[in-house]
PDB file of C-alpha atoms and ligand atoms in Angstrom:
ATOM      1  CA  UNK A  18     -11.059   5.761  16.381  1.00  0.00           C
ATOM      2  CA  UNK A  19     -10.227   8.435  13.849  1.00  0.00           C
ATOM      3  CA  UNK A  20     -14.265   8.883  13.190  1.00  0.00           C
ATOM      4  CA  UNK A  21     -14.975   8.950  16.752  1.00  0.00           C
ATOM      5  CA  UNK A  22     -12.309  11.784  17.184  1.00  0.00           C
ATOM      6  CA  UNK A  23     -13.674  13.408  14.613  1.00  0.00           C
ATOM      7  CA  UNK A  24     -17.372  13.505  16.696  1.00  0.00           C
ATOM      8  CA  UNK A  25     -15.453  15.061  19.786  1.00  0.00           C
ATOM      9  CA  UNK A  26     -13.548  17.650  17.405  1.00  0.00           C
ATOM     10  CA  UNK A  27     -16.681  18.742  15.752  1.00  0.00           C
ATOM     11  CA  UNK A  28     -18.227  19.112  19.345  1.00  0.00           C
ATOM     12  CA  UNK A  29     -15.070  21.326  20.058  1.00  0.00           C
ATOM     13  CA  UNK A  30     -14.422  19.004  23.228  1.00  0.00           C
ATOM     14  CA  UNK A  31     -10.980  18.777  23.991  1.00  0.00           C
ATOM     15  CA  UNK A  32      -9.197  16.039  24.113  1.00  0.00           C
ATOM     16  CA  UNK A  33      -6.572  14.632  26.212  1.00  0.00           C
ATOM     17  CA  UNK A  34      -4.513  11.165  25.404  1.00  0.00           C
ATOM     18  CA  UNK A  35      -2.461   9.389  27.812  1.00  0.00           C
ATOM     19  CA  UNK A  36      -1.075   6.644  25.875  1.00  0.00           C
ATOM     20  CA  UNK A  37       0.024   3.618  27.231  1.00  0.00           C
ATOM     21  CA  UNK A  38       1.636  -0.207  27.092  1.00  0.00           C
ATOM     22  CA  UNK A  39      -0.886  -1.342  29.757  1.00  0.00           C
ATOM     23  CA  UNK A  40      -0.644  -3.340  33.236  1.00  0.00           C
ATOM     24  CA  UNK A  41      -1.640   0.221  34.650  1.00  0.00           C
ATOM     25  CA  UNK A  42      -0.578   1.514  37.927  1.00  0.00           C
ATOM     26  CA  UNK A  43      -0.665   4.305  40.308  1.00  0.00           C
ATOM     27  CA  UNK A  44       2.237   5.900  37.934  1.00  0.00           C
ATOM     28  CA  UNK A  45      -0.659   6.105  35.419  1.00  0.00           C
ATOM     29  CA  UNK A  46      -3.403   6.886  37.480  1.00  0.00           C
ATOM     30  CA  UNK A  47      -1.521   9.960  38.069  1.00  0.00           C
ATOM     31  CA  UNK A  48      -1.015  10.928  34.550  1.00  0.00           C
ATOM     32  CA  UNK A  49      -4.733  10.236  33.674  1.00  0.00           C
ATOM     33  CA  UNK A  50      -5.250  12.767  36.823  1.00  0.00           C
ATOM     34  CA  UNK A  51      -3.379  15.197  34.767  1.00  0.00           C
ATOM     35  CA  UNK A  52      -5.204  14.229  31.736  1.00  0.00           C
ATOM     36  CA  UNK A  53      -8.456  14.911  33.448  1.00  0.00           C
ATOM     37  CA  UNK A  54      -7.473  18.263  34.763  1.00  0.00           C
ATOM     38  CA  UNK A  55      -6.390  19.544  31.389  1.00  0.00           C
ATOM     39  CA  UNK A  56      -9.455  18.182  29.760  1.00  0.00           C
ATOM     40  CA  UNK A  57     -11.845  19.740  32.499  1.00  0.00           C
ATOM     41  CA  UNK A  58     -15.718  18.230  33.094  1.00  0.00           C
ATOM     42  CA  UNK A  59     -16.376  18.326  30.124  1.00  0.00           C
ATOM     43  CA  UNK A  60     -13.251  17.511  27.532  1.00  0.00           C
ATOM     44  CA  UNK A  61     -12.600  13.943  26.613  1.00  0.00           C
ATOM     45  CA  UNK A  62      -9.268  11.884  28.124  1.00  0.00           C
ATOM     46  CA  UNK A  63      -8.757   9.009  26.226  1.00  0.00           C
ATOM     47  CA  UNK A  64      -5.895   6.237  27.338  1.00  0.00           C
ATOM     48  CA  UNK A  65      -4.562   3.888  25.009  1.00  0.00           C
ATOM     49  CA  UNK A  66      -3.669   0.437  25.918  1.00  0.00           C
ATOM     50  CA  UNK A  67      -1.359  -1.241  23.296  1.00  0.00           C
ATOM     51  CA  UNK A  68       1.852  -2.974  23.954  1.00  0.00           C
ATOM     52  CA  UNK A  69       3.456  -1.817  21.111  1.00  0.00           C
ATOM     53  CA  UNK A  70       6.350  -4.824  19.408  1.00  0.00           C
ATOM     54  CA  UNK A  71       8.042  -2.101  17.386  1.00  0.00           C
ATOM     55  CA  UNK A  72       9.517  -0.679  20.208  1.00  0.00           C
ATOM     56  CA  UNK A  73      10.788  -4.179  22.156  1.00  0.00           C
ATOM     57  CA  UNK A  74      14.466  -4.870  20.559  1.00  0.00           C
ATOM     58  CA  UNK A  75      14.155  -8.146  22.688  1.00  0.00           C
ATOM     59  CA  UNK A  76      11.478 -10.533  21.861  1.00  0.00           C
ATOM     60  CA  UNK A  77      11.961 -12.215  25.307  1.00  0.00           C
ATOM     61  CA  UNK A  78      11.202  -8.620  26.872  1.00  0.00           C
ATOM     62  CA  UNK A  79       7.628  -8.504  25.126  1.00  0.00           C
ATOM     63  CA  UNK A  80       6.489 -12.098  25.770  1.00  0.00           C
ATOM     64  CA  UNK A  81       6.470 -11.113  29.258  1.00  0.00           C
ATOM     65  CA  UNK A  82       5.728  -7.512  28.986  1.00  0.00           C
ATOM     66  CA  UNK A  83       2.846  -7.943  32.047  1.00  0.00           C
ATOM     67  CA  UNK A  84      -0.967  -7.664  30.423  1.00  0.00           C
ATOM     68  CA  UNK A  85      -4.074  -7.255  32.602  1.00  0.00           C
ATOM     69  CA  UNK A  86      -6.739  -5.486  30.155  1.00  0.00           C
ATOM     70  CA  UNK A  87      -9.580  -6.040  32.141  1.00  0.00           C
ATOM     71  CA  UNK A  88      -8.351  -4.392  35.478  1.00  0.00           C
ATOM     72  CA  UNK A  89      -6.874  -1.591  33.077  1.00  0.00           C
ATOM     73  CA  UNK A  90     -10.346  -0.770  32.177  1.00  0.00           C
ATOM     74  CA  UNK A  91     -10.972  -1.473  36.069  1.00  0.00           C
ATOM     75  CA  UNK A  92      -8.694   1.561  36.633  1.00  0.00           C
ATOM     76  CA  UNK A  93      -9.918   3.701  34.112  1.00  0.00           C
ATOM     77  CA  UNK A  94     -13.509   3.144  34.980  1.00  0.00           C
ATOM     78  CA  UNK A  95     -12.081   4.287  38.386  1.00  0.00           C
ATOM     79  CA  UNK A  96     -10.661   7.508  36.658  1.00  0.00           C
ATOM     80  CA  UNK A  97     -13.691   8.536  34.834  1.00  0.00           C
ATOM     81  CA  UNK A  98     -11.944   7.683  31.631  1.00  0.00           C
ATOM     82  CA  UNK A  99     -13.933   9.108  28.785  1.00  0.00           C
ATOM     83  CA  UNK A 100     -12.708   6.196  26.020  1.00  0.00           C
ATOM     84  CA  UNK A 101     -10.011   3.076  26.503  1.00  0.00           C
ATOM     85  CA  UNK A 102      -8.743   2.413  22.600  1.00  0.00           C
ATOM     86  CA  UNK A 103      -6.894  -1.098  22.887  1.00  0.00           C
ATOM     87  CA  UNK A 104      -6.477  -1.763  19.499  1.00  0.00           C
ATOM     88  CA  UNK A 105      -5.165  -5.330  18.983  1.00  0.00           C
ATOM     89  CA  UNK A 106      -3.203  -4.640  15.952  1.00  0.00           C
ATOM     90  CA  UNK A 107      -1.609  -1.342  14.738  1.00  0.00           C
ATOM     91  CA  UNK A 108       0.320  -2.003  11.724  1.00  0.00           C
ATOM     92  CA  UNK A 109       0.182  -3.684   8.440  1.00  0.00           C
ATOM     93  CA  UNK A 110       1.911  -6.648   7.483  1.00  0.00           C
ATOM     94  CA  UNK A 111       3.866  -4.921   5.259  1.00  0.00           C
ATOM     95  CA  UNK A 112       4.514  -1.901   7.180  1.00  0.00           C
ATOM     96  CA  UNK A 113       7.864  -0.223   6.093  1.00  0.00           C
ATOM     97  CA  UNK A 114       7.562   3.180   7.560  1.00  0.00           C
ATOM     98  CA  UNK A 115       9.240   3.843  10.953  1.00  0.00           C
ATOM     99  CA  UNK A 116      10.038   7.664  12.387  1.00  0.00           C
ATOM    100  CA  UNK A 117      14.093   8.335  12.656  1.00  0.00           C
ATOM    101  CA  UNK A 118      15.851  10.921  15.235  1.00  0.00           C
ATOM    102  CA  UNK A 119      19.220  11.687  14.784  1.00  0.00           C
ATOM    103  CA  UNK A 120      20.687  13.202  18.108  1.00  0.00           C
ATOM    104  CA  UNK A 121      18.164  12.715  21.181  1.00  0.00           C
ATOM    105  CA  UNK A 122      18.316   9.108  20.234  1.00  0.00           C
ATOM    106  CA  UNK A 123      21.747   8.353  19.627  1.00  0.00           C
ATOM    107  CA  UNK A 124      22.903   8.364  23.641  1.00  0.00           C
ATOM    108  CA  UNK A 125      21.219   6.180  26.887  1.00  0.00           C
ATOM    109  CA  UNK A 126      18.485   4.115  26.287  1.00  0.00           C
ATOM    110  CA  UNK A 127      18.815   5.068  22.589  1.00  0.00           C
ATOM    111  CA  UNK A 128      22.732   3.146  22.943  1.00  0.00           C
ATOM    112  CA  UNK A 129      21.287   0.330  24.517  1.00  0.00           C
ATOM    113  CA  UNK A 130      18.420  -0.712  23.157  1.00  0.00           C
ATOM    114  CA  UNK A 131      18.394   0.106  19.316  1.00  0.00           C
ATOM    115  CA  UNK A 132      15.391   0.886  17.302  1.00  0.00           C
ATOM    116  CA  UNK A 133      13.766   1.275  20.388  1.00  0.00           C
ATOM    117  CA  UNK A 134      12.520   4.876  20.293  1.00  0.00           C
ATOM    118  CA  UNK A 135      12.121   4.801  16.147  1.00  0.00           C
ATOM    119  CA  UNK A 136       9.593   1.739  17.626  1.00  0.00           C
ATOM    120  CA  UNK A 137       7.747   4.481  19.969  1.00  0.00           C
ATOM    121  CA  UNK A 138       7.957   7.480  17.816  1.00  0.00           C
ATOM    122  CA  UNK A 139       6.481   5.603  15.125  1.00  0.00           C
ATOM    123  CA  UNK A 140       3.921   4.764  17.290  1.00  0.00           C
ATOM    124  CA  UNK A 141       2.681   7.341  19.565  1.00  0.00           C
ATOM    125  CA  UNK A 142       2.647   9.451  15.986  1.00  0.00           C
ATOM    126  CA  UNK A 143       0.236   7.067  14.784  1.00  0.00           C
ATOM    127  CA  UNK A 144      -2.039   7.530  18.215  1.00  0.00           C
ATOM    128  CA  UNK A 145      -1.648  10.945  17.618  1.00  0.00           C
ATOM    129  CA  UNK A 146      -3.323  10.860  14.015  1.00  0.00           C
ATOM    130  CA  UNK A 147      -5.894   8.534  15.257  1.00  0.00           C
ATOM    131  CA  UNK A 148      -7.028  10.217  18.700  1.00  0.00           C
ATOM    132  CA  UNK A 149      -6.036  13.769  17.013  1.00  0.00           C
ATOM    133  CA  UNK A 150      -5.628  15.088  20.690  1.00  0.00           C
ATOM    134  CA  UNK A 151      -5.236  18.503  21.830  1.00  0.00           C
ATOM    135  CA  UNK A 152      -2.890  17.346  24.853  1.00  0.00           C
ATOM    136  CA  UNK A 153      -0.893  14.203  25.628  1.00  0.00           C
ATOM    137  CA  UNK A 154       0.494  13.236  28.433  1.00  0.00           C
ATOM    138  CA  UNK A 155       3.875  11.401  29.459  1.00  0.00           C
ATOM    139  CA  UNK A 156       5.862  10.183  32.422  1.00  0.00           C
ATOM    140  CA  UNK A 157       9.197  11.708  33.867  1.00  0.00           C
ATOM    141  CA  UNK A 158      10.448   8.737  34.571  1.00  0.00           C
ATOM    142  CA  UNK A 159      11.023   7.913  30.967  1.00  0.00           C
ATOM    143  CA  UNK A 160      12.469  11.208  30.134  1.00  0.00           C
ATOM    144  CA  UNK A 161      14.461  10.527  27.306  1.00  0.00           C
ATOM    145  CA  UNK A 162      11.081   9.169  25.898  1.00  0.00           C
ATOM    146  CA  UNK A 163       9.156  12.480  26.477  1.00  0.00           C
ATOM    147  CA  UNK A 164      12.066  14.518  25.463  1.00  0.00           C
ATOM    148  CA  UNK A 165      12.486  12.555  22.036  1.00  0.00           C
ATOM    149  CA  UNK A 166       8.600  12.959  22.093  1.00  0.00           C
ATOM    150  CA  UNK A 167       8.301  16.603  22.444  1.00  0.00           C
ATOM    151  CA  UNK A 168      11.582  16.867  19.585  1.00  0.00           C
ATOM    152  CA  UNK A 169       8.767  14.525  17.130  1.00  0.00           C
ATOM    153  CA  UNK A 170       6.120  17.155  18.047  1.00  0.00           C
ATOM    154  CA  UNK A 171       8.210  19.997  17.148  1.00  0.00           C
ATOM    155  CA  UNK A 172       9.990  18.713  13.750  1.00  0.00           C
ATOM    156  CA  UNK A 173       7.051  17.234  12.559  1.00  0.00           C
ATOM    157  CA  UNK A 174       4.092  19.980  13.363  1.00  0.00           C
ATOM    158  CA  UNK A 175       2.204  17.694  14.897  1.00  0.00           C
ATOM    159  CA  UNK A 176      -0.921  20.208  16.490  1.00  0.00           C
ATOM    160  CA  UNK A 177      -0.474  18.496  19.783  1.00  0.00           C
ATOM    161  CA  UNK A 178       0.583  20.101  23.622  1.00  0.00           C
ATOM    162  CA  UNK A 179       3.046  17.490  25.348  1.00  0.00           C
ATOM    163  CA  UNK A 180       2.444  17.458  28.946  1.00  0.00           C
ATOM    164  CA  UNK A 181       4.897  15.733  31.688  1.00  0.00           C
ATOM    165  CA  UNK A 182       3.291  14.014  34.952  1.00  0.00           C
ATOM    166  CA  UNK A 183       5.930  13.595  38.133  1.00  0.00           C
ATOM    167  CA  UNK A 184       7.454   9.991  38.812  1.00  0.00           C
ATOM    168  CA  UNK A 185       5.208   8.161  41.458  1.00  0.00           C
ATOM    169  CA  UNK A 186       7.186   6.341  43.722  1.00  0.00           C
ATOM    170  CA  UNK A 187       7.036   3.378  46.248  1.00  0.00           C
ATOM    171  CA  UNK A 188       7.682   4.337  49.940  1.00  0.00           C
ATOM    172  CA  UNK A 189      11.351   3.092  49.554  1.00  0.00           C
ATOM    173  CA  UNK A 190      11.629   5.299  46.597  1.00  0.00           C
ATOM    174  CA  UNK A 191      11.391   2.876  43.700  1.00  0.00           C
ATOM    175  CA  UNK A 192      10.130   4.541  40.731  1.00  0.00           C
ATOM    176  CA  UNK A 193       6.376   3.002  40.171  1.00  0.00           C
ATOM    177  CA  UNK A 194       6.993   0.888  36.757  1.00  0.00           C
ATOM    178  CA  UNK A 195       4.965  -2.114  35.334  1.00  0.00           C
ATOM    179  CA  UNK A 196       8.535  -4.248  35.103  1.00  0.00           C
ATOM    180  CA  UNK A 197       8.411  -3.966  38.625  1.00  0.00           C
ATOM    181  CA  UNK A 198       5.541  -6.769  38.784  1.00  0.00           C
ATOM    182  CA  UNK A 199       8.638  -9.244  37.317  1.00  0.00           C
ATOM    183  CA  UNK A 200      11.175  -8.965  40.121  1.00  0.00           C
ATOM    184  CA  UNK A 201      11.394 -11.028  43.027  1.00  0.00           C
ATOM    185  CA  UNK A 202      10.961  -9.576  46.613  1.00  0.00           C
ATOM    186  CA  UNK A 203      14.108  -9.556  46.824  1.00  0.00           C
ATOM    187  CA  UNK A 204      14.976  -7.985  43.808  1.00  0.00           C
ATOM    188  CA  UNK A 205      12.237  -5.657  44.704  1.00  0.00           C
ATOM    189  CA  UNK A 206      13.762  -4.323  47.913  1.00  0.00           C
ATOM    190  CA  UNK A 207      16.998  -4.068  46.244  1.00  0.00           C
ATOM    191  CA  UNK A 208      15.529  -1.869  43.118  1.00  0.00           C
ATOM    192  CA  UNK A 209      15.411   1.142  45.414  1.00  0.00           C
ATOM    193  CA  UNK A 210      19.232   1.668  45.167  1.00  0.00           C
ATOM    194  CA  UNK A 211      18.814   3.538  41.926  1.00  0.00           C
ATOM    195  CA  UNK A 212      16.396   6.197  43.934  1.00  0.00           C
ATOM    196  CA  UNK A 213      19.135   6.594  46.638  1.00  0.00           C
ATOM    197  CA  UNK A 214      21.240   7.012  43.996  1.00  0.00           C
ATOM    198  CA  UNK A 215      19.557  10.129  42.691  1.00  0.00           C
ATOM    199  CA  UNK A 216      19.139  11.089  45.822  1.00  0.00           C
ATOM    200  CA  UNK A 217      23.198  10.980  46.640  1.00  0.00           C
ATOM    201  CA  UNK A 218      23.637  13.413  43.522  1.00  0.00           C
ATOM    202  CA  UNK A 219      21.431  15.906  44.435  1.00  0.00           C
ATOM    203  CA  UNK A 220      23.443  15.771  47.977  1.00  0.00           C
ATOM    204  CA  UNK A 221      26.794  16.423  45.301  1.00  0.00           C
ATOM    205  CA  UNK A 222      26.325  19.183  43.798  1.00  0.00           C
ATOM    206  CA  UNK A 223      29.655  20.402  41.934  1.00  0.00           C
ATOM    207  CA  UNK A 224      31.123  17.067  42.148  1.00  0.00           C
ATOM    208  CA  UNK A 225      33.058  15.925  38.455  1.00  0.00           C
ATOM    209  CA  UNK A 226      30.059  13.873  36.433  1.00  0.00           C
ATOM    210  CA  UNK A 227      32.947  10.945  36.017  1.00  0.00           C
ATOM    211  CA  UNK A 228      34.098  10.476  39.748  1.00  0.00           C
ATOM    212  CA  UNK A 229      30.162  10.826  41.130  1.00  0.00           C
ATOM    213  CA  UNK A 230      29.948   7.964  38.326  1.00  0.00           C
ATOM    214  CA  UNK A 231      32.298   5.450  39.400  1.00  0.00           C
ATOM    215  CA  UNK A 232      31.270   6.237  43.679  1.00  0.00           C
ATOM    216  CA  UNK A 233      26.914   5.940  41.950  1.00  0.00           C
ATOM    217  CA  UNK A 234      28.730   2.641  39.893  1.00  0.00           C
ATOM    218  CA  UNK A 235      29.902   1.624  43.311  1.00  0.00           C
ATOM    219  CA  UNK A 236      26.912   2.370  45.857  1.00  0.00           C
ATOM    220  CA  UNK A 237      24.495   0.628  42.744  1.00  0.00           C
ATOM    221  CA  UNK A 238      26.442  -2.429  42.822  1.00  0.00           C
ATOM    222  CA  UNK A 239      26.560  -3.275  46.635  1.00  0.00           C
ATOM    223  CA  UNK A 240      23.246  -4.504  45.889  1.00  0.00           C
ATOM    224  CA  UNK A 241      23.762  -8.700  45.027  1.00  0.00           C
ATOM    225  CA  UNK A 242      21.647  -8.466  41.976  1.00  0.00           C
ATOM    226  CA  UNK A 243      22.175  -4.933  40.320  1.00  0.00           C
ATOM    227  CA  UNK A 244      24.132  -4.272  37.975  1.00  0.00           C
ATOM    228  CA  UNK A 245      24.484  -0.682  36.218  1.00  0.00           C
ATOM    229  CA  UNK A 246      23.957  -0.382  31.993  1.00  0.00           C
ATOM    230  CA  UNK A 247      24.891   3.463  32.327  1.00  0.00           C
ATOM    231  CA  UNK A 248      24.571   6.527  34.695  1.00  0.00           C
ATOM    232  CA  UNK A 249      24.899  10.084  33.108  1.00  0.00           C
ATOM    233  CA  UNK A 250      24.787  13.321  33.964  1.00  0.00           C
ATOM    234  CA  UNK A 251      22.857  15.991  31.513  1.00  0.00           C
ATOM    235  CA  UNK A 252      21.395  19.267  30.021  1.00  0.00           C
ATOM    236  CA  UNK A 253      18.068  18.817  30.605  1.00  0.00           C
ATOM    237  CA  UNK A 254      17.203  20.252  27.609  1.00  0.00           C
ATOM    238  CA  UNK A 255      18.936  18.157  24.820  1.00  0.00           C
ATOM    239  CA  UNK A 256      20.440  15.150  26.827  1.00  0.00           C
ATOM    240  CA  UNK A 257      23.994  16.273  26.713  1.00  0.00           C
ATOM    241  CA  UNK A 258      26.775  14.853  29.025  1.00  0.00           C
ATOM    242  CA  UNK A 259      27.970  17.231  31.333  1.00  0.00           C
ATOM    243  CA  UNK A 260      31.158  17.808  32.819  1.00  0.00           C
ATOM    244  CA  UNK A 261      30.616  18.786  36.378  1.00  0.00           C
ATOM    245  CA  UNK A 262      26.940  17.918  38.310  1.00  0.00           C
ATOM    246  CA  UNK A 263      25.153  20.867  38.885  1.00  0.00           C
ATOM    247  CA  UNK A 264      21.406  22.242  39.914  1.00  0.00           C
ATOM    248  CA  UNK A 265      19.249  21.990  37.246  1.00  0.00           C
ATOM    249  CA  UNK A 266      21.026  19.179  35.342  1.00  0.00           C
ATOM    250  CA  UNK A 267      19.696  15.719  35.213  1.00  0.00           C
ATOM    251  CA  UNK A 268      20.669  12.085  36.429  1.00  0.00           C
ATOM    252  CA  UNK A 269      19.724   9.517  34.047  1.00  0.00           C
ATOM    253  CA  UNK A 270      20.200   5.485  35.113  1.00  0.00           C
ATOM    254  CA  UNK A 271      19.665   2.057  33.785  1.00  0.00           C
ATOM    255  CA  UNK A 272      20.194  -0.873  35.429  1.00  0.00           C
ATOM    256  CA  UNK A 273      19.509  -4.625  35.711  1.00  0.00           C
ATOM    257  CA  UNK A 274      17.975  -6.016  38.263  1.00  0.00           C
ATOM    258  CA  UNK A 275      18.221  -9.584  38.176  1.00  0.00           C
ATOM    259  CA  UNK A 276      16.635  -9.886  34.583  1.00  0.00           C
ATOM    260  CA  UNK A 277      14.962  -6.734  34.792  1.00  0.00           C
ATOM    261  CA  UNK A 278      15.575  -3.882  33.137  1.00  0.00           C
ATOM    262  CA  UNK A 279      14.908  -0.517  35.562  1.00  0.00           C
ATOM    263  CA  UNK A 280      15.334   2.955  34.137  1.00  0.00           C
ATOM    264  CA  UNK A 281      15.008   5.574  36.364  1.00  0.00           C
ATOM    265  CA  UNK A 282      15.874   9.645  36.538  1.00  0.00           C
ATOM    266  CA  UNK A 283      16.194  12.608  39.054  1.00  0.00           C
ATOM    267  CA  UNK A 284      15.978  16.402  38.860  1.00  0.00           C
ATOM    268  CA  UNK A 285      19.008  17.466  40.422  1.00  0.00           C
TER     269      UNK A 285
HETATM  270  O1  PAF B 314       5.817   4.719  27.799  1.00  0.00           O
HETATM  271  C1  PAF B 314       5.138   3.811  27.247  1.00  0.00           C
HETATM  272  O2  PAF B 314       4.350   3.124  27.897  1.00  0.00           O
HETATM  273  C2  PAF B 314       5.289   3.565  25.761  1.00  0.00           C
HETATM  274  O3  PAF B 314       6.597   3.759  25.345  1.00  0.00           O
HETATM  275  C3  PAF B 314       4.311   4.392  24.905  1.00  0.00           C
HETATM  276  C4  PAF B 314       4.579   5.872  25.014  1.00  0.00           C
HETATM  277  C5  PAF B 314       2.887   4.085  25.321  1.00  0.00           C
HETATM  278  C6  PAF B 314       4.473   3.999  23.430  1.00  0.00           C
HETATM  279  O4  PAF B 314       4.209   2.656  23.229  1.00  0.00           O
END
């Protein structure tokens, strides 16, 4: 990978990664759109395809992480995808180096699900030293992700442009996600609480973060099989809890759906 990047770099083509965990859907069709657009005719978008097991802190969680390489490539070959790099392995048997954050990390997904983001730091900086790409690209819906991504980019000098595609969404309003291929149809139908749940923030402007908690808590939970792992209200900017809910700010949501962990966030 590394000496084919090097080919593209001494071409001066720029290149543009979208890096991914696979079972690609129309969330990731749109980011590869994005790709292509910053990588013009004739720049090089490359997507990455590795379901990475330093970033699962449940081993249940990546046995059935959903895989489906070939129509993956299908999709790129769709997209005009310049290069697909699947690797099967990434680290060493003895690997013993992982990438720390100390603030970003510490709340939300961070909370729940330890080691997860030293598990994706420590690999997307690896993709970025062996696709050495001018642009990346990452979702909104994980926005703690691209947030801890774009604090990695910053700290560490890494010569790479962090770009942020919009959430796709199902008619209902369910954030596109591959764990959505694990829930039932019922389960399904009831995932799009967490969207109306956005949605009823952005209708509460100047509401107190804790009471539009508890009446989000509430409106989550009607729903048989959801149950809420934590809503919060913050700065956009560095993840902080605010006080009182106001434009600009950001909802941030986890929940379980049946088995299934959704994550999901809203602009407010
Ligand atoms: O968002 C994902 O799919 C993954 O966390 C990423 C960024 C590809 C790292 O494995």
């Amino acid at each position: 990978m590394q000496r084919q990047a090097a080919v593209w770099r001494n071409a001066a083509q720029r290149v543009v990664l979208v890096p991914t965990m696979g079972a690609l859907h129309e969330g990731h069709r749109s980011l590869i759109r994005v790709a292509r657009r910053k990588a013009r005719v004739d720049g090089i978008v490359v997507v990455s395809i590795y379901v990475n097991p330093l970033q699962f802190n449940d081993s249940r969680d990546l046995k059935i992480y959903p895989r489906s390489l070939s129509a993956d490539k299908q999709l790129c070959r769709e997209e005009s995808v310049d290069a697909v790099f699947a690797p099967i392995s990434l680290y060493e048997k003895d690997a013993s180096v992982v990438l720390v954050e100390n603030d970003l990390t510490t709340c939300l997904e961070g909370k729940c699900r330890p080691g997860h983001f030293a598990g994706v730091m420590t690999v997307v900086a690896k993709l970025f030293n062996l696709v050495c790409p001018d642009f990346s690209v990452f979702g909104e819906k994980d926005f703690q992700q691209a947030t801890v991504i774009k604090r990695m980019v910053r700290d560490l000098d890494f010569p790479v442009s962090i770009l942020l595609g919009p959430t796709k969404r199902e008619e209902d309003g369910l954030a596109i996600s591959s764990r959505n291929l694990l829930l039932t149809g019922p389960q399904r139908r009831q995932g799009a609480v967490l969207s109306k749940a956005i949605e009823f923030s952005r209708q509460s402007l100047g509401s107190r973060a804790v009471d539009l908690k508890r009446k989000l808590k509430r409106l989550i939970e009607k729903e048989p099989d959801v149950r809420v792992d934590y809503i919060e209200f913050v700065d956009t900017l560095n993840l902080k809890p605010v006080k009182v809910a106001r434009k600009g700010n950001r909802v941030l949501l986890a929940a379980r759906v049946g088995s299934v962990r959704l994550i999901d966030n809203g602009l407010l």
